[in-house]
Short mmCIF file of C-alpha atoms in Angstrom, two decimals:
data_model
loop_
_atom_site.label_atom_id
_atom_site.label_comp_id
_atom_site.label_asym_id
_atom_site.label_seq_id
_atom_site.Cartn_x
_atom_site.Cartn_y
_atom_site.Cartn_z
CA MET B 1 -4.65 110.09 149.71
CA ASN B 2 -3.94 108.21 146.47
CA ARG B 3 -5.80 105.14 147.79
CA GLU B 4 -8.90 107.30 148.37
CA LYS B 5 -8.71 108.62 144.80
CA GLY B 6 -8.41 105.05 143.49
CA LYS B 7 -11.50 103.97 145.46
CA LYS B 8 -13.50 106.92 144.14
CA ASN B 9 -12.48 106.17 140.53
CA ARG B 10 -13.43 102.48 140.92
CA SER B 11 -16.81 103.52 142.39
CA ARG B 12 -17.45 105.88 139.50
CA LYS B 13 -16.55 103.18 136.96
CA THR B 14 -18.86 100.68 138.69
CA ILE B 15 -21.75 103.14 138.80
CA GLY B 16 -21.13 104.08 135.15
CA ALA B 17 -21.10 100.42 134.09
CA LEU B 18 -24.34 99.72 136.00
CA THR B 19 -26.02 102.76 134.45
CA LEU B 20 -24.96 101.66 130.96
CA ALA B 21 -26.19 98.10 131.58
CA LEU B 22 -29.58 99.32 132.86
CA THR B 23 -29.93 101.67 129.88
CA LEU B 24 -29.28 98.79 127.48
CA VAL B 25 -31.73 96.49 129.27
CA TRP B 26 -34.51 99.10 129.44
CA GLY B 27 -33.85 100.17 125.86
CA GLY B 28 -34.15 96.55 124.69
CA CYS B 29 -37.41 96.09 126.60
CA ALA B 30 -38.87 99.25 125.13
CA LYS B 31 -38.10 98.11 121.56
CA GLY B 32 -39.04 94.45 122.03
CA GLU B 33 -42.29 94.79 123.99
CA GLU B 34 -45.52 96.57 123.10
CA ASP B 35 -46.85 99.16 125.55
CA PRO B 36 -49.06 97.21 128.04
CA ALA B 37 -51.74 99.92 127.92
CA ALA B 38 -51.90 99.57 124.12
CA GLN B 39 -52.08 95.77 124.45
CA ALA B 40 -55.04 96.13 126.84
CA ALA B 41 -56.83 98.50 124.43
CA ASP B 42 -56.29 96.07 121.53
CA TYR B 43 -57.67 93.22 123.63
CA TYR B 44 -60.84 95.11 124.64
CA ARG B 45 -61.40 96.46 121.10
CA GLY B 46 -61.32 92.88 119.82
CA LEU B 47 -64.01 91.55 122.16
CA THR B 48 -67.38 90.77 120.56
CA GLN B 49 -69.25 89.45 123.60
CA GLY B 50 -68.82 88.72 127.26
CA SER B 51 -70.18 88.76 130.77
CA ALA B 52 -69.09 89.94 134.20
CA ILE B 53 -70.27 89.97 137.79
CA ALA B 54 -69.21 92.80 140.07
CA GLU B 55 -69.80 94.04 143.59
CA VAL B 56 -70.45 97.77 143.16
CA GLN B 57 -70.50 100.34 145.96
CA THR B 58 -71.71 103.91 145.52
CA ASP B 59 -71.21 106.80 147.92
CA SER B 60 -73.18 110.01 147.48
CA GLY B 61 -73.39 110.68 151.21
CA VAL B 62 -75.32 107.43 151.57
CA VAL B 63 -73.41 104.21 150.85
CA MET B 64 -75.27 101.70 148.66
CA GLU B 65 -74.06 98.23 147.66
CA TYR B 66 -75.12 96.26 144.59
CA ARG B 67 -74.21 92.94 143.03
CA LEU B 68 -74.53 93.34 139.27
CA ALA B 69 -74.35 90.92 136.35
CA ALA B 70 -73.42 92.45 133.00
CA GLU B 71 -73.49 90.92 129.55
CA TRP B 72 -72.75 92.47 126.19
CA ASP B 73 -72.37 91.78 122.50
CA GLU B 74 -71.77 93.97 119.46
CA GLU B 75 -75.38 95.23 119.43
CA SER B 76 -76.11 96.09 123.06
CA SER B 77 -75.26 95.58 126.71
CA ALA B 78 -77.42 94.77 129.71
CA VAL B 79 -76.94 94.92 133.47
CA GLN B 80 -79.12 92.97 135.89
CA VAL B 81 -79.32 93.65 139.61
CA LEU B 82 -78.64 90.48 141.63
CA SER B 83 -78.81 92.21 145.02
CA PRO B 84 -80.10 93.91 147.13
CA GLU B 85 -83.10 91.63 147.14
CA GLU B 86 -85.62 94.51 147.05
CA ILE B 87 -84.61 95.41 143.47
CA ALA B 88 -83.13 92.11 142.27
CA GLY B 89 -84.22 91.21 138.75
CA ILE B 90 -84.30 94.75 137.36
CA ARG B 91 -82.36 94.97 134.08
CA CYS B 92 -81.07 97.98 132.21
CA ARG B 93 -80.47 97.38 128.50
CA ILE B 94 -78.28 99.92 126.70
CA THR B 95 -78.28 100.25 122.90
CA GLU B 96 -77.41 103.02 120.47
CA ASN B 97 -81.06 104.14 120.78
CA GLY B 98 -80.81 104.75 124.53
CA ALA B 99 -81.52 102.80 127.71
CA ARG B 100 -84.52 100.70 128.66
CA LEU B 101 -85.42 99.38 132.10
CA GLU B 102 -86.92 95.89 132.14
CA TYR B 103 -88.57 94.07 135.03
CA ASP B 104 -90.73 90.94 135.09
CA GLY B 105 -91.63 91.16 131.40
CA VAL B 106 -92.55 94.86 131.55
CA GLU B 107 -90.44 97.43 129.72
CA LEU B 108 -90.13 101.08 130.64
CA GLU B 109 -88.23 103.54 128.47
CA THR B 110 -85.84 105.80 130.33
CA LEU B 111 -83.06 108.23 129.55
CA LEU B 112 -79.43 107.64 130.41
CA PRO B 113 -78.29 109.69 133.40
CA ASN B 114 -76.65 113.08 132.92
CA LEU B 115 -73.27 111.45 133.50
CA PRO B 116 -73.13 108.36 131.29
CA GLY B 117 -70.78 105.71 132.65
CA PHE B 118 -70.99 106.99 136.23
CA THR B 119 -74.04 105.19 137.60
CA PRO B 120 -74.45 101.53 138.65
CA ALA B 121 -76.73 100.95 135.63
CA ASP B 122 -74.06 101.78 133.06
CA CYS B 123 -70.72 101.89 134.93
CA LEU B 124 -69.53 98.53 133.54
CA ASP B 125 -70.57 99.47 130.00
CA GLY B 126 -68.74 102.79 130.32
CA LEU B 127 -65.65 101.07 131.70
CA LEU B 128 -65.51 98.70 128.73
CA ASP B 129 -65.84 101.68 126.36
CA ALA B 130 -62.93 103.44 128.08
CA LEU B 131 -60.75 100.32 127.96
CA ALA B 132 -61.43 99.83 124.26
CA GLY B 133 -61.31 103.40 123.04
CA ALA B 134 -59.70 105.90 125.39
CA ALA B 135 -56.00 106.54 125.88
CA PRO B 136 -55.08 106.31 129.58
CA SER B 137 -53.47 109.37 131.11
CA GLU B 138 -51.17 107.05 133.07
CA TRP B 139 -50.46 103.38 133.66
CA GLY B 140 -48.27 101.25 135.89
CA TRP B 141 -47.96 97.93 137.70
CA GLU B 142 -49.66 97.51 141.09
CA LYS B 143 -50.63 94.65 143.37
CA LYS B 144 -54.26 94.03 144.29
CA GLY B 145 -54.17 91.38 146.98
CA GLU B 146 -51.97 88.63 145.56
CA ARG B 147 -52.58 89.62 141.93
CA GLU B 148 -50.12 91.64 139.85
CA CYS B 149 -52.21 94.17 137.92
CA LEU B 150 -51.92 96.70 135.16
CA ALA B 151 -53.34 99.92 136.65
CA LEU B 152 -54.88 102.35 134.13
CA THR B 153 -56.17 105.87 134.78
CA PHE B 154 -58.59 107.57 132.38
CA GLU B 155 -59.31 111.30 132.77
CA MET B 156 -62.19 113.11 131.10
CA GLU B 157 -64.65 115.95 131.48
CA THR B 158 -68.34 115.09 131.77
CA GLY B 159 -71.33 117.18 132.80
CA GLY B 160 -69.06 119.97 134.05
CA TYR B 161 -67.09 117.59 136.29
CA GLN B 162 -63.47 116.53 136.09
CA ALA B 163 -63.99 112.77 135.97
CA VAL B 164 -61.54 109.91 136.49
CA LYS B 165 -61.91 106.17 136.01
CA ARG B 166 -59.22 103.90 137.49
CA VAL B 167 -59.14 100.21 136.66
CA TRP B 168 -56.84 97.34 137.61
CA LEU B 169 -56.51 94.50 135.09
CA ASP B 170 -55.00 91.10 135.84
CA ARG B 171 -51.51 91.14 134.33
CA GLN B 172 -51.88 87.68 132.73
CA THR B 173 -55.47 87.66 131.51
CA LEU B 174 -56.31 91.41 131.29
CA ALA B 175 -59.60 90.68 133.08
CA PRO B 176 -60.78 93.56 135.31
CA VAL B 177 -60.05 93.06 139.01
CA GLN B 178 -61.17 96.38 140.53
CA ALA B 179 -62.30 99.81 139.37
CA GLU B 180 -62.96 103.23 140.89
CA TRP B 181 -64.86 106.27 139.61
CA TYR B 182 -64.16 109.87 140.75
CA LEU B 183 -65.88 113.22 140.17
CA ASP B 184 -63.91 116.39 140.99
CA GLY B 185 -61.45 114.31 143.01
CA ASN B 186 -64.10 112.57 145.15
CA GLN B 187 -64.52 108.82 144.85
CA MET B 188 -68.19 108.14 144.22
CA MET B 189 -68.20 104.51 143.10
CA SER B 190 -66.05 101.37 143.20
CA ALA B 191 -66.35 97.85 141.85
CA SER B 192 -64.76 94.52 142.62
CA PHE B 193 -65.07 91.92 139.85
CA THR B 194 -65.79 88.34 140.89
CA GLU B 195 -66.30 86.91 137.38
CA PHE B 196 -65.29 87.95 133.87
CA GLN B 197 -65.60 85.98 130.63
CA ALA B 198 -65.17 87.43 127.16
CA GLN B 199 -64.29 86.58 123.59
#
């Protein structure tokens, strides 16, 4: 009987010591390290120009796949369709004055869609805006293939929809790896980044 009590007391002391040690370690990390989501926002706010290539898939009942090249600077951003071949070469340039479609030297003014940041033409531009300016509703560490990633979720309301953007950033470089867009809980677009350069 007494031996059992002794074992229980030793177990309690061990658990208490482990709990205290973990509290001290986590507490030290929290004070010594900046919030990774805040670090990512600082990084994207500081960018003045860059480029990316992404494989984008949309699903509105019909699945469409695009390979897009995006480039941006402080004045504007542009996305060019690399594939499918039937529409390759079309560019969409986005400035503070609106969007303009360009193809083979001809320019055609157009309006941004009703849901800015949720179409292939402006999804990368909208993602960069969210990374630089919006506070994520949640973040955590996740693996994408072999890469350790910072996973960020941004929630918003747009055009009467509850909208969500999820993005996975490489833990070391903060370059985007993958992204997903949702409207009212339904995934309607995803992107896989094959290239990303920025400064």
